[in-house]
Amino acid sequence: MLLALQNFSAKMIDRLTPNDFLTELRRMFDSSKLSDGSNVTIMMKHHDGRDGEKPKTWKAKKHAAKVKKREAKKNEAKKDEAKKDEATKDEVKKESFCLFRARFKKQKIRCQVGQNESAEFRITLFRHILLAKMDSLKAQNTPRLRRLTV
């Protein structure tokens, strides 16, 4: 039982600090070179800290429209309070950040980097790690086209 828990924790690691993410990424690249045909997938996503709405089916949309009409009648008195709340939300803006995810076989790691740290992190990621670990790329063999002389 304990062994199964250790294997599960090795597959999905919670959010790492940027330095820990880079060291784990190096380990993934090293282990991918040793195994045959395995890829390391890296994904970056800009995120502003807000979650988007989930898509609804047409029945749910129809029901939501009815509920919205009912709530609009009830909430006419609360409009002033809502405007005050929106003004305070605009004043306190969340810092946008980038999510970095990497996957190798069944192992997944992720990292959250703030906006002010993002440029330094990308430089270290792409210059030092990716360029150093991409030495086994093969050149494409493209046939040259011959000119026809008439």
Tab-separated table of C-alpha atoms in Angstrom:
chain	number	residue	atom	x	y	z
A	1	MET	CA	0.000	0.000	0.000
A	2	LEU	CA	2.801	2.388	0.913
A	3	LEU	CA	4.625	1.582	-2.313
A	4	ALA	CA	1.527	2.442	-4.350
A	5	LEU	CA	1.265	5.821	-2.603
A	6	GLN	CA	4.922	6.550	-3.330
A	7	ASN	CA	4.430	5.732	-7.016
A	8	PHE	CA	1.346	7.946	-7.204
A	9	SER	CA	3.174	10.869	-5.627
A	10	ALA	CA	5.987	10.447	-8.140
A	11	LYS	CA	3.539	10.745	-11.044
A	12	MET	CA	1.909	14.069	-10.123
A	13	ILE	CA	3.856	16.627	-8.149
A	14	ASP	CA	2.167	19.691	-6.666
A	15	ARG	CA	3.160	23.158	-7.811
A	16	LEU	CA	6.885	23.575	-7.597
A	17	THR	CA	8.991	26.662	-7.171
A	18	PRO	CA	10.640	27.842	-10.412
A	19	ASN	CA	14.072	26.499	-9.407
A	20	ASP	CA	12.673	23.102	-8.420
A	21	PHE	CA	10.717	22.981	-11.682
A	22	LEU	CA	13.885	23.548	-13.699
A	23	THR	CA	15.792	20.821	-11.832
A	24	GLU	CA	12.922	18.351	-12.303
A	25	LEU	CA	12.766	19.297	-15.981
A	26	ARG	CA	16.483	18.536	-16.345
A	27	ARG	CA	15.889	15.129	-14.764
A	28	MET	CA	13.053	14.482	-17.194
A	29	PHE	CA	15.266	15.326	-20.170
A	30	ASP	CA	18.054	13.101	-18.861
A	31	SER	CA	15.709	10.165	-18.349
A	32	SER	CA	14.148	10.718	-21.790
A	33	LYS	CA	17.571	10.333	-23.397
A	34	LEU	CA	18.077	7.018	-21.633
A	35	SER	CA	14.687	5.632	-22.652
A	36	ASP	CA	13.901	5.048	-26.292
A	37	GLY	CA	11.318	7.170	-28.068
A	38	SER	CA	9.976	9.082	-25.073
A	39	ASN	CA	9.147	12.774	-25.348
A	40	VAL	CA	9.074	15.599	-22.843
A	41	THR	CA	6.140	17.921	-23.435
A	42	ILE	CA	6.284	21.496	-22.134
A	43	MET	CA	3.285	23.825	-22.070
A	44	MET	CA	3.048	27.488	-21.092
A	45	LYS	CA	-0.212	29.319	-20.428
A	46	HIS	CA	-0.878	32.935	-19.458
A	47	HIS	CA	-3.380	33.224	-16.624
A	48	ASP	CA	-4.870	36.220	-14.849
A	49	GLY	CA	-6.114	34.385	-11.767
A	50	ARG	CA	-9.782	34.218	-12.746
A	51	ASP	CA	-11.572	31.042	-13.708
A	52	GLY	CA	-13.726	31.116	-16.808
A	53	GLU	CA	-17.338	30.025	-17.028
A	54	LYS	CA	-18.083	26.423	-17.812
A	55	PRO	CA	-19.959	25.746	-21.066
A	56	LYS	CA	-23.652	24.978	-20.646
A	57	THR	CA	-26.067	22.825	-22.604
A	58	TRP	CA	-29.031	24.479	-24.304
A	59	LYS	CA	-31.438	23.272	-21.576
A	60	ALA	CA	-29.233	24.723	-18.885
A	61	LYS	CA	-28.996	27.994	-20.825
A	62	LYS	CA	-32.789	28.177	-21.126
A	63	HIS	CA	-33.225	27.518	-17.416
A	64	ALA	CA	-30.503	30.030	-16.575
A	65	ALA	CA	-32.312	32.691	-18.622
A	66	LYS	CA	-35.515	32.160	-16.621
A	67	VAL	CA	-33.648	32.307	-13.341
A	68	LYS	CA	-31.824	35.426	-14.486
A	69	LYS	CA	-35.124	37.202	-15.219
A	70	ARG	CA	-36.434	36.323	-11.751
A	71	GLU	CA	-33.261	37.518	-10.081
A	72	ALA	CA	-33.270	40.765	-12.080
A	73	LYS	CA	-36.655	41.662	-10.616
A	74	LYS	CA	-35.473	40.923	-7.079
A	75	ASN	CA	-32.095	42.645	-7.332
A	76	GLU	CA	-33.095	46.125	-8.516
A	77	ALA	CA	-32.461	47.525	-5.050
A	78	LYS	CA	-29.033	45.895	-4.839
A	79	LYS	CA	-27.611	47.547	-7.984
A	80	ASP	CA	-25.937	50.338	-6.025
A	81	GLU	CA	-24.117	47.834	-3.814
A	82	ALA	CA	-22.980	45.864	-6.856
A	83	LYS	CA	-21.521	48.994	-8.443
A	84	LYS	CA	-19.550	49.705	-5.270
A	85	ASP	CA	-18.247	46.138	-5.221
A	86	GLU	CA	-17.127	46.352	-8.862
A	87	ALA	CA	-15.252	49.572	-8.144
A	88	THR	CA	-13.328	47.911	-5.319
A	89	LYS	CA	-12.579	44.863	-7.492
A	90	ASP	CA	-11.098	47.074	-10.196
A	91	GLU	CA	-8.853	48.774	-7.647
A	92	VAL	CA	-7.475	45.489	-6.338
A	93	LYS	CA	-6.178	43.730	-9.442
A	94	LYS	CA	-4.586	40.341	-9.176
A	95	GLU	CA	-1.151	39.883	-10.630
A	96	SER	CA	-1.176	37.881	-13.822
A	97	PHE	CA	1.119	34.891	-14.009
A	98	CYS	CA	2.212	32.064	-16.282
A	99	LEU	CA	1.598	28.390	-15.726
A	100	PHE	CA	4.313	26.031	-16.928
A	101	ARG	CA	3.568	22.329	-17.211
A	102	ALA	CA	5.821	19.486	-18.246
A	103	ARG	CA	5.041	15.841	-18.862
A	104	PHE	CA	7.269	12.833	-19.379
A	105	LYS	CA	5.557	9.443	-19.670
A	106	LYS	CA	3.279	9.426	-16.592
A	107	GLN	CA	5.202	11.984	-14.568
A	108	LYS	CA	3.749	15.513	-14.533
A	109	ILE	CA	5.144	18.674	-12.990
A	110	ARG	CA	3.850	22.229	-12.913
A	111	CYS	CA	5.023	25.647	-11.856
A	112	GLN	CA	3.454	29.063	-11.408
A	113	VAL	CA	5.649	32.053	-12.270
A	114	GLY	CA	4.703	35.654	-11.517
A	115	GLN	CA	4.680	38.374	-14.138
A	116	ASN	CA	7.840	40.070	-12.879
A	117	GLU	CA	9.785	36.766	-12.685
A	118	SER	CA	8.522	35.476	-16.023
A	119	ALA	CA	11.216	36.972	-18.275
A	120	GLU	CA	14.105	35.603	-16.198
A	121	PHE	CA	12.464	32.188	-15.964
A	122	ARG	CA	11.941	31.958	-19.731
A	123	ILE	CA	15.543	32.929	-20.404
A	124	THR	CA	16.882	30.233	-18.090
A	125	LEU	CA	14.385	27.710	-19.420
A	126	PHE	CA	15.016	28.209	-23.114
A	127	ARG	CA	18.674	29.183	-23.203
A	128	HIS	CA	20.167	26.923	-20.611
A	129	ILE	CA	17.922	23.894	-20.549
A	130	LEU	CA	16.143	23.455	-23.860
A	131	LEU	CA	19.058	24.368	-26.096
A	132	ALA	CA	21.418	22.177	-24.079
A	133	LYS	CA	19.073	19.176	-24.104
A	134	MET	CA	18.038	19.362	-27.769
A	135	ASP	CA	21.332	18.047	-29.105
A	136	SER	CA	19.882	14.836	-30.526
A	137	LEU	CA	17.700	16.419	-33.204
A	138	LYS	CA	18.168	14.966	-36.647
A	139	ALA	CA	18.495	17.107	-39.755
A	140	GLN	CA	15.770	16.688	-42.329
A	141	ASN	CA	16.731	15.099	-45.606
A	142	THR	CA	14.953	17.144	-48.235
A	143	PRO	CA	15.503	16.252	-51.874
A	144	ARG	CA	16.779	19.106	-53.997
A	145	LEU	CA	14.798	19.962	-57.062
A	146	ARG	CA	16.725	20.054	-60.309
A	147	ARG	CA	16.088	22.784	-62.793
A	148	LEU	CA	14.927	21.709	-66.167
A	149	THR	CA	16.989	23.140	-68.997
A	150	VAL	CA	15.326	23.451	-72.323
